[in-house]
Short mmCIF file of C-alpha atoms (C1' of nucleotides) in Angstrom, two decimals:
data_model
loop_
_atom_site.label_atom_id
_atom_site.label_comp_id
_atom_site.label_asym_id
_atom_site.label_seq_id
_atom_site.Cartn_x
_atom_site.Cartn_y
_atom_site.Cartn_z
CA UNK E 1 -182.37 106.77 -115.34
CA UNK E 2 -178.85 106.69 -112.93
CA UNK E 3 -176.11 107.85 -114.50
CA UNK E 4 -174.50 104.70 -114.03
CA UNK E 5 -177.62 102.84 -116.53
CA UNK E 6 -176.86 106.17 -119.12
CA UNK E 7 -172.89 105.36 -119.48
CA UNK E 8 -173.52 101.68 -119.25
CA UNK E 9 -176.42 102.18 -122.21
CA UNK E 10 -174.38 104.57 -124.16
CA UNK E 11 -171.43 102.07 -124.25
CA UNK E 12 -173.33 99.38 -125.31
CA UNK E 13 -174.66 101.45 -127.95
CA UNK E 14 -171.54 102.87 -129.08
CA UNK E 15 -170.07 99.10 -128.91
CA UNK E 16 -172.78 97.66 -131.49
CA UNK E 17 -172.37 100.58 -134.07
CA UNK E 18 -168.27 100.92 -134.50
CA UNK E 19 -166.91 97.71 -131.97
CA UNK E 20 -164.61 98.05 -129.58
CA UNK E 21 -162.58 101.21 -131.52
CA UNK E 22 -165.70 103.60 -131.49
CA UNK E 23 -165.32 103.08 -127.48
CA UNK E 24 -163.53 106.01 -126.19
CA UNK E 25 -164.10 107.65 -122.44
CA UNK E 26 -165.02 110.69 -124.44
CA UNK E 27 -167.17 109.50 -126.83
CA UNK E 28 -169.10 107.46 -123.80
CA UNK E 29 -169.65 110.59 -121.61
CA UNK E 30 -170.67 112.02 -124.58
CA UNK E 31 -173.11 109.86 -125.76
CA UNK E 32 -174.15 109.46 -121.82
CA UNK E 33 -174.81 113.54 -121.82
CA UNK E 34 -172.06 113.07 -118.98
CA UNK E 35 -168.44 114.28 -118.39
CA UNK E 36 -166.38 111.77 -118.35
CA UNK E 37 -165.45 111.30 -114.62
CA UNK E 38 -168.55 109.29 -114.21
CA UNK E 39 -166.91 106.21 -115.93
CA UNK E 40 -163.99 106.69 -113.66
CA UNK E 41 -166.31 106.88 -110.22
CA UNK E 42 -169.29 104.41 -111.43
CA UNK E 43 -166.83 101.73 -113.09
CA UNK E 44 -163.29 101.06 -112.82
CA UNK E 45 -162.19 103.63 -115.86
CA UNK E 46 -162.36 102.09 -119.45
CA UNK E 47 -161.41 98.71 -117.73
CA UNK E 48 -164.88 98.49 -116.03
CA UNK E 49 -166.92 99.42 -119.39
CA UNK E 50 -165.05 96.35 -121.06
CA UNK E 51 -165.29 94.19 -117.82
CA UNK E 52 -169.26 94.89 -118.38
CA UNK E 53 -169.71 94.29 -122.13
CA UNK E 54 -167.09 90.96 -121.83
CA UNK E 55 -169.71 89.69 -119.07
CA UNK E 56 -172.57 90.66 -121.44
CA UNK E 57 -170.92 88.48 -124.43
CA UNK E 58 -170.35 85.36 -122.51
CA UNK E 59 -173.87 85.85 -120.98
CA UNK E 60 -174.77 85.54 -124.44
CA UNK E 61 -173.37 82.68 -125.18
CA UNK E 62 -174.24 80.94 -122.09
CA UNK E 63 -177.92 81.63 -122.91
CA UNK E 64 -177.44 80.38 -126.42
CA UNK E 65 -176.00 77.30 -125.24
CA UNK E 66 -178.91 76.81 -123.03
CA UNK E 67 -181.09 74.45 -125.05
CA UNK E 68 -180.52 71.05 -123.49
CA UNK E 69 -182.89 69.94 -120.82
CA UNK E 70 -181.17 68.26 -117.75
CA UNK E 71 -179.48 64.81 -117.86
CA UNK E 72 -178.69 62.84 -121.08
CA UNK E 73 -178.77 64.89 -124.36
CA UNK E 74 -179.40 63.27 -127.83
CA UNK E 75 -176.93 64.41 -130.40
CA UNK E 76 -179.49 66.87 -131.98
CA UNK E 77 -179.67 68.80 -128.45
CA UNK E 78 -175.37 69.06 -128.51
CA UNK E 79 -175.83 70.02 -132.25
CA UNK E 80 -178.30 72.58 -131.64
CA UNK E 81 -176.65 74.01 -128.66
CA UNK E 82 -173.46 74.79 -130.53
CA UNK E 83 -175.59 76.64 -133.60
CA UNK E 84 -176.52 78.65 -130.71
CA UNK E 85 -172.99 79.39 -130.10
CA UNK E 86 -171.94 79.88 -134.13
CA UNK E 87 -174.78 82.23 -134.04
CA UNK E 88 -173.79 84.17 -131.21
CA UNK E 89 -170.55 84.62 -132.94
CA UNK E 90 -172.23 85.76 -136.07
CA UNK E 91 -174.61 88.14 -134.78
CA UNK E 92 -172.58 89.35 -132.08
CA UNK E 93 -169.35 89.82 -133.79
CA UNK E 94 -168.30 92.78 -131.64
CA UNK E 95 -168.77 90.74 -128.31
CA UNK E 96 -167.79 87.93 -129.60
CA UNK E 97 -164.08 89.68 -131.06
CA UNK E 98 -164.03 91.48 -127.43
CA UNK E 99 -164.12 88.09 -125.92
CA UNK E 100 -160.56 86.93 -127.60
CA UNK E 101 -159.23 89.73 -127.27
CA UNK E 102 -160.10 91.87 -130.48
CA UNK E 103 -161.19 94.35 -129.37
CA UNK E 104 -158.46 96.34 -127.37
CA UNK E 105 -155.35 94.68 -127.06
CA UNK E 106 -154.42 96.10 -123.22
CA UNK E 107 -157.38 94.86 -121.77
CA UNK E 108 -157.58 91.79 -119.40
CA UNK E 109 -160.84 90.63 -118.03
CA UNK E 110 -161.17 90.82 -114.12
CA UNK E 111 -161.96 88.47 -111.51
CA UNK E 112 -165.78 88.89 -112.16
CA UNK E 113 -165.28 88.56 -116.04
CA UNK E 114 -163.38 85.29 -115.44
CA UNK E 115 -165.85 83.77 -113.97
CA UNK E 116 -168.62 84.53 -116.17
CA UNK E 117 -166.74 82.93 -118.67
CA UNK E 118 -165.99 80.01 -116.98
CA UNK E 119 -169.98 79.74 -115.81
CA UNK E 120 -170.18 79.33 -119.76
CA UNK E 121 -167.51 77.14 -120.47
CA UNK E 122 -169.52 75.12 -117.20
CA UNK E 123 -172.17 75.14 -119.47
CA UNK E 124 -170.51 73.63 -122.53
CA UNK E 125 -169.11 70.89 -120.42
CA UNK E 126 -172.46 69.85 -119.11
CA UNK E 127 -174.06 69.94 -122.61
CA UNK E 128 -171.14 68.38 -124.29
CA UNK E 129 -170.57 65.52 -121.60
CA UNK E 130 -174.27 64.81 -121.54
CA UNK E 131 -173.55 63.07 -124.73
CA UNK E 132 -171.09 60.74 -123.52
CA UNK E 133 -172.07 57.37 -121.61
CA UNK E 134 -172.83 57.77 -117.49
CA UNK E 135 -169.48 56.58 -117.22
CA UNK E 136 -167.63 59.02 -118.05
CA UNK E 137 -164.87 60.97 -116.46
CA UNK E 138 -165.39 64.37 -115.35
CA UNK E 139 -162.14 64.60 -117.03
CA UNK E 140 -163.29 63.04 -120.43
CA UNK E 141 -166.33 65.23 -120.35
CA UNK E 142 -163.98 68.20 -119.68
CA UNK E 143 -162.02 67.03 -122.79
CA UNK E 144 -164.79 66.71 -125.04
CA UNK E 145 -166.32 70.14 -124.37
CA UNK E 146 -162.83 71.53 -125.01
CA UNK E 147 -162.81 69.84 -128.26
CA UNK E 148 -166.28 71.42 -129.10
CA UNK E 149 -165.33 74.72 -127.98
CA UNK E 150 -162.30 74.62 -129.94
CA UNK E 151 -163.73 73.35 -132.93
CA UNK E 152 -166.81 75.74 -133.23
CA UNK E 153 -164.46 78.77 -132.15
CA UNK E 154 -162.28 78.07 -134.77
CA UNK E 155 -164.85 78.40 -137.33
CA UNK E 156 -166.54 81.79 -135.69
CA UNK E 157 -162.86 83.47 -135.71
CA UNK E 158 -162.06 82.60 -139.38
CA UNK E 159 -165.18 83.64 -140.59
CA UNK E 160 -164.58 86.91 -138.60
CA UNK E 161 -161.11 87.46 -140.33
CA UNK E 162 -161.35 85.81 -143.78
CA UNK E 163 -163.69 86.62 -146.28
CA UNK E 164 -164.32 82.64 -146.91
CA UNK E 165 -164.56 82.12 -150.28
CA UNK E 166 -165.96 83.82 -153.76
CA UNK E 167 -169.04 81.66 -153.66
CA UNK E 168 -171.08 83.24 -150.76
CA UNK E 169 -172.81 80.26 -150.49
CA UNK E 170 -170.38 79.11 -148.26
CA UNK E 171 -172.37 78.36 -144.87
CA UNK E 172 -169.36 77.93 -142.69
CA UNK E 173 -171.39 77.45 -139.48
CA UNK E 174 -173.11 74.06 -141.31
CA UNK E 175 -168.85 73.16 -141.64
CA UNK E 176 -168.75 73.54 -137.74
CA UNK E 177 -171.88 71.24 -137.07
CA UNK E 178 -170.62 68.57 -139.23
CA UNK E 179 -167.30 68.51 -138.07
CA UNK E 180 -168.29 68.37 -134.40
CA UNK E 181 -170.85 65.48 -135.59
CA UNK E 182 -168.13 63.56 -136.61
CA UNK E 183 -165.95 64.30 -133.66
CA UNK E 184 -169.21 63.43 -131.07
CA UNK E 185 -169.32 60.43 -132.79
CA UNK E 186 -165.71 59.36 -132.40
CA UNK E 187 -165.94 60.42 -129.00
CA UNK E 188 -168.49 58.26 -128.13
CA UNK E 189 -167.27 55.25 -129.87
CA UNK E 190 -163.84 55.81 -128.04
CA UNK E 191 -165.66 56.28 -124.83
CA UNK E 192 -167.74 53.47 -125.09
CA UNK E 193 -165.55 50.56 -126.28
CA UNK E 194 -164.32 49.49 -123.12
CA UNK E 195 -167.88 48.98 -121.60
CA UNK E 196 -168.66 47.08 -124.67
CA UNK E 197 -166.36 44.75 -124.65
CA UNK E 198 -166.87 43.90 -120.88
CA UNK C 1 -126.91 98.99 -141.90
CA UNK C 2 -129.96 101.72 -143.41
CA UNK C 3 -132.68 103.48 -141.54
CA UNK C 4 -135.37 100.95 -143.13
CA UNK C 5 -133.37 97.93 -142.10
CA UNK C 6 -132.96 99.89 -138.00
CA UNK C 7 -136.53 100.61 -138.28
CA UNK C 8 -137.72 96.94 -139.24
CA UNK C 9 -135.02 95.39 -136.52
CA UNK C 10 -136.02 97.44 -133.77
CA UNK C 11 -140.04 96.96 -134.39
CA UNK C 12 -139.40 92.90 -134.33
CA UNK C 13 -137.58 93.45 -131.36
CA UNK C 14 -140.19 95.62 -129.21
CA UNK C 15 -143.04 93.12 -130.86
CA UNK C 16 -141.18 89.89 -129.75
CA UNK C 17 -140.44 91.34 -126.22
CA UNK C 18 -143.83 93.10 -125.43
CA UNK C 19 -146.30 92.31 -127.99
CA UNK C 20 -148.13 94.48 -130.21
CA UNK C 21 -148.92 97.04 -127.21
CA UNK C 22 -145.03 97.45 -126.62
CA UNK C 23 -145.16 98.26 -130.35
CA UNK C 24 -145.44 102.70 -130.74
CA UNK C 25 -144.01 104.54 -133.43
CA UNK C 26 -141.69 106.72 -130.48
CA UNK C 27 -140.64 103.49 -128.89
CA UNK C 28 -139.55 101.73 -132.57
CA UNK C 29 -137.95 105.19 -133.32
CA UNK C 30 -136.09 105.65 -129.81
CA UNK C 31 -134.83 101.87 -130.25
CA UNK C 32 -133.45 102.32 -133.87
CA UNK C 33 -132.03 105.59 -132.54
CA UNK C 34 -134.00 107.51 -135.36
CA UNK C 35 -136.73 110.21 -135.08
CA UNK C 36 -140.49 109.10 -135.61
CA UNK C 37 -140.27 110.57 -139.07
CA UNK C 38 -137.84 107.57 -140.85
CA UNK C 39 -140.90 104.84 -140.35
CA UNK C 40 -143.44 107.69 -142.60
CA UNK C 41 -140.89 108.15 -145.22
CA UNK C 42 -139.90 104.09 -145.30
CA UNK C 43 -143.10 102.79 -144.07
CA UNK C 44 -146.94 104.22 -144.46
CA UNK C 45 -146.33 104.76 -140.82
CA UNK C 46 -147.87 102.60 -138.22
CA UNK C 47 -149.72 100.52 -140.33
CA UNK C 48 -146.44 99.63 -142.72
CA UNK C 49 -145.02 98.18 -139.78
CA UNK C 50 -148.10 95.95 -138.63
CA UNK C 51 -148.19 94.94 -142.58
CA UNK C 52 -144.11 93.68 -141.96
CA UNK C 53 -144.72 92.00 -139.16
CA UNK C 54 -148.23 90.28 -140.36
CA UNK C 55 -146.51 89.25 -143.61
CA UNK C 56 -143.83 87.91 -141.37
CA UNK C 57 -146.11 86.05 -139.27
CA UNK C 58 -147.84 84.63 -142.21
CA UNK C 59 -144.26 83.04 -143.59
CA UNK C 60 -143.72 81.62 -140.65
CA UNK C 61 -146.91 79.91 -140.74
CA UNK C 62 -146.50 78.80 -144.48
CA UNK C 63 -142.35 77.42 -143.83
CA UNK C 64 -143.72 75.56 -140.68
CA UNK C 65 -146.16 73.81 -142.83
CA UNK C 66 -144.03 72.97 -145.75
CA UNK C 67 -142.73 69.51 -144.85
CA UNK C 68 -144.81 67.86 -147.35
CA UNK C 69 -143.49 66.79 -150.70
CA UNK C 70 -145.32 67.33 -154.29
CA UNK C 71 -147.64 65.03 -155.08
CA UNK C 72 -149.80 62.20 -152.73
CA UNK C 73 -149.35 62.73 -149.23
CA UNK C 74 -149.68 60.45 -146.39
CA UNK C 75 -151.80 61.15 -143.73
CA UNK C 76 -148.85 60.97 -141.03
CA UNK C 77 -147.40 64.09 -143.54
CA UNK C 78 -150.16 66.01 -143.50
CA UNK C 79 -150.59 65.48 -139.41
CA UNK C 80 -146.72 66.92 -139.23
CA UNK C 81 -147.47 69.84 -141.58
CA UNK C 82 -150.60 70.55 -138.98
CA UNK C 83 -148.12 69.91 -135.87
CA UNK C 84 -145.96 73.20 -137.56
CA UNK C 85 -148.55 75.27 -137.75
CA UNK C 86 -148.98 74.39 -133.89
CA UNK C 87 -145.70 74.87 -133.41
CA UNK C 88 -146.00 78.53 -135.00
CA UNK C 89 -148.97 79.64 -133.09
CA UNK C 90 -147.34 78.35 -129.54
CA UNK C 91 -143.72 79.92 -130.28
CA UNK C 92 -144.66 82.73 -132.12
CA UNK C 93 -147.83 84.01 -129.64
CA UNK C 94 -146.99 87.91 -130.64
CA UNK C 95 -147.10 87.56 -134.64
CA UNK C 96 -150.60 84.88 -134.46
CA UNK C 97 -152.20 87.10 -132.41
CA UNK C 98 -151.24 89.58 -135.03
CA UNK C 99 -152.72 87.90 -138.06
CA UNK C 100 -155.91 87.37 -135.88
CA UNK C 101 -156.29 91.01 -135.00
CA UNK C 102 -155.26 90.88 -131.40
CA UNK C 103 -152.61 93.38 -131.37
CA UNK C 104 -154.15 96.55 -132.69
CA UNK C 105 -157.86 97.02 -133.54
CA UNK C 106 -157.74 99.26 -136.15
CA UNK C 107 -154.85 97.39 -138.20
CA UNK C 108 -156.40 96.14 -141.38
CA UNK C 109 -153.86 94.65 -143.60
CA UNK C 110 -152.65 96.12 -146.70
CA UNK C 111 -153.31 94.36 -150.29
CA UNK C 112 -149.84 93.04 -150.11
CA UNK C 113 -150.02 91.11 -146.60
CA UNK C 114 -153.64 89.69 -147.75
CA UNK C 115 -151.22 88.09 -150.69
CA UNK C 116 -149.31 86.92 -148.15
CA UNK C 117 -151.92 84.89 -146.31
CA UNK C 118 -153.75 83.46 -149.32
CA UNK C 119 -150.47 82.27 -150.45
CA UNK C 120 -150.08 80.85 -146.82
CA UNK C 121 -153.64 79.29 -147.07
CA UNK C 122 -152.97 78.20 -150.50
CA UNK C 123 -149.95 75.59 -149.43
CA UNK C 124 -152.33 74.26 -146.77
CA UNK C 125 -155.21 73.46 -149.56
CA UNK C 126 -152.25 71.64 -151.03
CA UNK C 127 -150.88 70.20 -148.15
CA UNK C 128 -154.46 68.84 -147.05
CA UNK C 129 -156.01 68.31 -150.26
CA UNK C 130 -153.04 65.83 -151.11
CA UNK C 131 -154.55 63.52 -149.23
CA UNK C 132 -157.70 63.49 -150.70
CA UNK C 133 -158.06 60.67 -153.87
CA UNK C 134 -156.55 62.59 -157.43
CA UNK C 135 -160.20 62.23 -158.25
CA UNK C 136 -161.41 64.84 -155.95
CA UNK C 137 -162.39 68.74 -157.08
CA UNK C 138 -160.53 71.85 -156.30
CA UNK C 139 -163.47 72.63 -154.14
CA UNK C 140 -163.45 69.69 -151.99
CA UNK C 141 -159.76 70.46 -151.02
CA UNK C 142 -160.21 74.02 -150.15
CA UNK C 143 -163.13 72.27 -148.01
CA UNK C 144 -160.55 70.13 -146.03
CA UNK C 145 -158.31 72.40 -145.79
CA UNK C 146 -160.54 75.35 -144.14
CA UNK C 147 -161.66 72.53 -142.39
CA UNK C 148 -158.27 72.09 -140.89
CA UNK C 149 -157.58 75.57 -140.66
CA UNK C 150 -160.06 76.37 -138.58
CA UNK C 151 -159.71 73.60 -136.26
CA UNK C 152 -156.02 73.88 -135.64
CA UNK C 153 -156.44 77.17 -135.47
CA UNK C 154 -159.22 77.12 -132.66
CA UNK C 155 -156.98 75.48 -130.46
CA UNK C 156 -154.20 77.88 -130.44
CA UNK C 157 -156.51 80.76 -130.23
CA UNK C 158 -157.96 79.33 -127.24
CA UNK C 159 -154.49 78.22 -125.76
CA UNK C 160 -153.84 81.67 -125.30
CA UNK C 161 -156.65 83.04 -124.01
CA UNK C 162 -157.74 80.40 -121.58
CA UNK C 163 -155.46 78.42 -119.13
CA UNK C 164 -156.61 75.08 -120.34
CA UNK C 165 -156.90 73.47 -116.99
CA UNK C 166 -154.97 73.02 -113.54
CA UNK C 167 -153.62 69.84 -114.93
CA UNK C 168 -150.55 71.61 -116.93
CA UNK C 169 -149.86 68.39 -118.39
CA UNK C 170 -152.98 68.59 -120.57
CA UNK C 171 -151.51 68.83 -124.43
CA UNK C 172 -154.12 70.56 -126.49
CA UNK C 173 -151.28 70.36 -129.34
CA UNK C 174 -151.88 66.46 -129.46
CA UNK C 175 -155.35 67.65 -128.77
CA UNK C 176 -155.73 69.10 -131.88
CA UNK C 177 -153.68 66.48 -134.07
CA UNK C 178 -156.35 63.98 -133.12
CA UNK C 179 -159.63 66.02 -134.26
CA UNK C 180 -158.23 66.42 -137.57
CA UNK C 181 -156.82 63.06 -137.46
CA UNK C 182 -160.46 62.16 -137.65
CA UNK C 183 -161.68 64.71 -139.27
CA UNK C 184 -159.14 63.61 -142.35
CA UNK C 185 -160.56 60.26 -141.63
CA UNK C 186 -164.21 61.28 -142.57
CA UNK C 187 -163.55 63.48 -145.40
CA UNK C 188 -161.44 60.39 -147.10
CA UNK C 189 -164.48 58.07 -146.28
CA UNK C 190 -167.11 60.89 -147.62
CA UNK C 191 -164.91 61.69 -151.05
CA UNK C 192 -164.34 58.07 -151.49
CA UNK C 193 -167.78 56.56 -151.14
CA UNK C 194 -168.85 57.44 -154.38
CA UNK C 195 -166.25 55.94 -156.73
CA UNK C 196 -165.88 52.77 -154.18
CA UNK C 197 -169.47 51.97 -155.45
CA UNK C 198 -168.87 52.49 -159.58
"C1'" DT W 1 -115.31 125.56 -156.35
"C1'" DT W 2 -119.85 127.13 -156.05
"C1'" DC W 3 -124.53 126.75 -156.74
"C1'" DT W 4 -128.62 124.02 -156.98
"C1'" DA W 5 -131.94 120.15 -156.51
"C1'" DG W 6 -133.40 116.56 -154.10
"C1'" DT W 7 -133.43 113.48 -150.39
"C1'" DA W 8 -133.11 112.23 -145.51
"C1'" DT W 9 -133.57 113.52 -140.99
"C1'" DA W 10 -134.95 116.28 -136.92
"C1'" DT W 11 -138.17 119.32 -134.21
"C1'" DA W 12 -142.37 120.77 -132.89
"C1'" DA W 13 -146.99 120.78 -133.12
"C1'" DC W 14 -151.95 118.83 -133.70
"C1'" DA W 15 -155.61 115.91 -132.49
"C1'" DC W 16 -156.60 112.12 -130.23
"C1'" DT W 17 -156.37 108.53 -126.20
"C1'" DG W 18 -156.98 107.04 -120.86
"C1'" DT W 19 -156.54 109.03 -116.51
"C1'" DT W 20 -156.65 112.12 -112.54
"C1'" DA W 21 -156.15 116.43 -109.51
"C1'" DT W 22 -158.79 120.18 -108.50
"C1'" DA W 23 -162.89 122.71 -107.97
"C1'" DC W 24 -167.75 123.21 -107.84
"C1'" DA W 25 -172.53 121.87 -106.97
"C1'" DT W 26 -176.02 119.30 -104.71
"C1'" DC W 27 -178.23 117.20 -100.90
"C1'" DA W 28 -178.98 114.92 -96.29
"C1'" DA W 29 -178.13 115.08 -91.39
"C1'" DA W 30 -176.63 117.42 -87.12
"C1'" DT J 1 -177.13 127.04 -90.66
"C1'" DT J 2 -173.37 124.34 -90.78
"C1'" DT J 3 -171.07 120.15 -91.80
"C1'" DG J 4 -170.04 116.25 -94.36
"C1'" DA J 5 -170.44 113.43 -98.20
"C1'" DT J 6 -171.44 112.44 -102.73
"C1'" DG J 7 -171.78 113.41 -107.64
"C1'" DT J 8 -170.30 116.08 -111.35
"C1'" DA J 9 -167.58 119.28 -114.34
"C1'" DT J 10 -163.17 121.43 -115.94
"C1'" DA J 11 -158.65 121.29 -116.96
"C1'" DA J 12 -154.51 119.21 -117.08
"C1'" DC J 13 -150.92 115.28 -117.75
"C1'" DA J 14 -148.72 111.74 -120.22
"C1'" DG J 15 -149.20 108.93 -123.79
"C1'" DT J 16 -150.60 107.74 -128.83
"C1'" DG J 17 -150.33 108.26 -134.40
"C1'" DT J 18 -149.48 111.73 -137.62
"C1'" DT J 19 -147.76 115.73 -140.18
"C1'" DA J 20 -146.09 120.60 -141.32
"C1'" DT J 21 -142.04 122.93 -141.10
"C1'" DA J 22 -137.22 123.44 -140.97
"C1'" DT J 23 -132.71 121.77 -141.21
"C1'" DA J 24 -128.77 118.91 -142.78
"C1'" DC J 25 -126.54 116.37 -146.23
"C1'" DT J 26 -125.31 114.60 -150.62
"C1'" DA J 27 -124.96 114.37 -155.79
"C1'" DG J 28 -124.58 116.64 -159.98
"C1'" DA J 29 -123.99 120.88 -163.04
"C1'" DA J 30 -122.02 125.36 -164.19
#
DNA sequence: TTCTAGTATATAACACTGTTATACATCAAA
DNA sequence: TTTGATGTATAACAGTGTTATATACTAGAA
């Protein structure tokens, strides 16, 4: 294995057991059996490790997302594809924290990072807007994913931060699904009127 | 004016000026014109400050949401209590992303500034669950109200982490409003179905 | 007034962080 | 064999939070 695959393993490794505080240079290279210069030649210094695992979280999420065939999506499909992201969020917490900034408060994702998140927020639009009517606006489709994203993000992050309730039973992600239920459904009844009517 | 009082003033400076990252114990010391040693014997250190300044953020949050009277509330009053908590998360970026764990990843807050969020989450079960009928349970307001919480607070997170769109003029505040507009909407309808049919 | 106890402050150091300048080793091509 | 390039290791620098030690100052008692 390349030294480049050992620090790149050893991160991720490091990453999963302690989140984004167990990641130090040293304790990389050390993991790696490397010195630490490696991370400085074969990525961009600490910058490049977090670039990698940022790209690996919305990855994740873009793959969990990916449920819904092409073209019009019942509400099931939307339903399902955002349990894929509230499970991402649960299972992934370290990603998932790195992505909003959790994770190390100096960091700021690069060009390449930007875009991997935006190829996921892509997905979410398609997904989401596959609910609405043919008619729809790029720019209501746009609006609904936001609204999606929004809502199931908020749940993920205040699960992260808030230890919900004294009954454990709690199951916030259900919350999320019915609350973008009722949302799709507004949507759609908004969206749709004005063909309706015609 | 004493040490503590220096301390606290300069650390709300630095914080409001550069964030959490602008926030080290040499930098708060240098600005109150103190040595390092004033915020271990006044503060537990670092972690005193971050406790100040999350406690801080939290009574901002729960002043911005009190504009809602005892009692009933209309559903225009609870919208305006939601609109300050907005208002707090745009205005206030460096303290949210405090309370959310964005400005230092090891900070875990102390017993006291835990008391001060549950007493900030505790006026927004009030605030929301005022609009549910008198007939409904303690538990179906803390449901509304996380309900709200998270959604509101999805949209802020994401307003600063993502530049919503090239179209500046896109107002994820109002966004936000109208999800739990109808997300109040739906809980009334759900909580009131039952008696309607007695 | 002088001595003492206790508190508040300052200095310097320790262990850690990310980063980099320097030096060394390894290996392919001329 | 020599040259050049690449990869790696060591050590250092500047920064971080923290703390042990030493100093100053102030209040109260003899």
């Amino acid at each position: 294995m390349d030294s480049r695959s050992k620090i790149l393993n050893a991160a991720s490794q490091l990453f999963l057991e302690g989140g984004g505080s167990a990641l130090s240079v040293r304790a990389i290279s050390k993991r790696a059996g490397l010195s630490t210069i490696g991370i400085y030649s074969h990525f961009q210094g600490k910058q490049g490790i977090l670039d990698a695992l940022y790209i690996e979280g919305f990855n994740l999420v873009r793959e969990a997302m990916d449920v819904v065939p092409e073209g019009r999506a019942t509400k099931a499909q939307v339903l399902q594809s955002c349990l894929g992201y509230l499970n991402v969020g649960e299972q992934h917490e370290a990603h998932y924290r790195l992505i909003f900034g959790e994770s190390d408060a100096g960091y700021q994702p690069s060009e390449e990072a930007i875009a991997a998140r935006n190829s996921a927020f892509s997905k979410l639009v398609r997904v989401a807007g596959s609910y609405l009517p043919d008619s729809s606006s790029p720019a209501e489709r746009r609006q609904i994913a936001l609204d999606v994203w929004a809502i199931v993000h908020g749940y993920v992050s205040i699960s992260h931060h808030v230890t919900l309730s004294n009954d454990s039973d709690l199951d916030w992600k259900a919350m999320a699904i019915r609350v973008v239920d009722v949302q799709l459904d507004a949507a759609r009844e908004c969206f749709e009127s004005v063909p309706d009517k015609i």
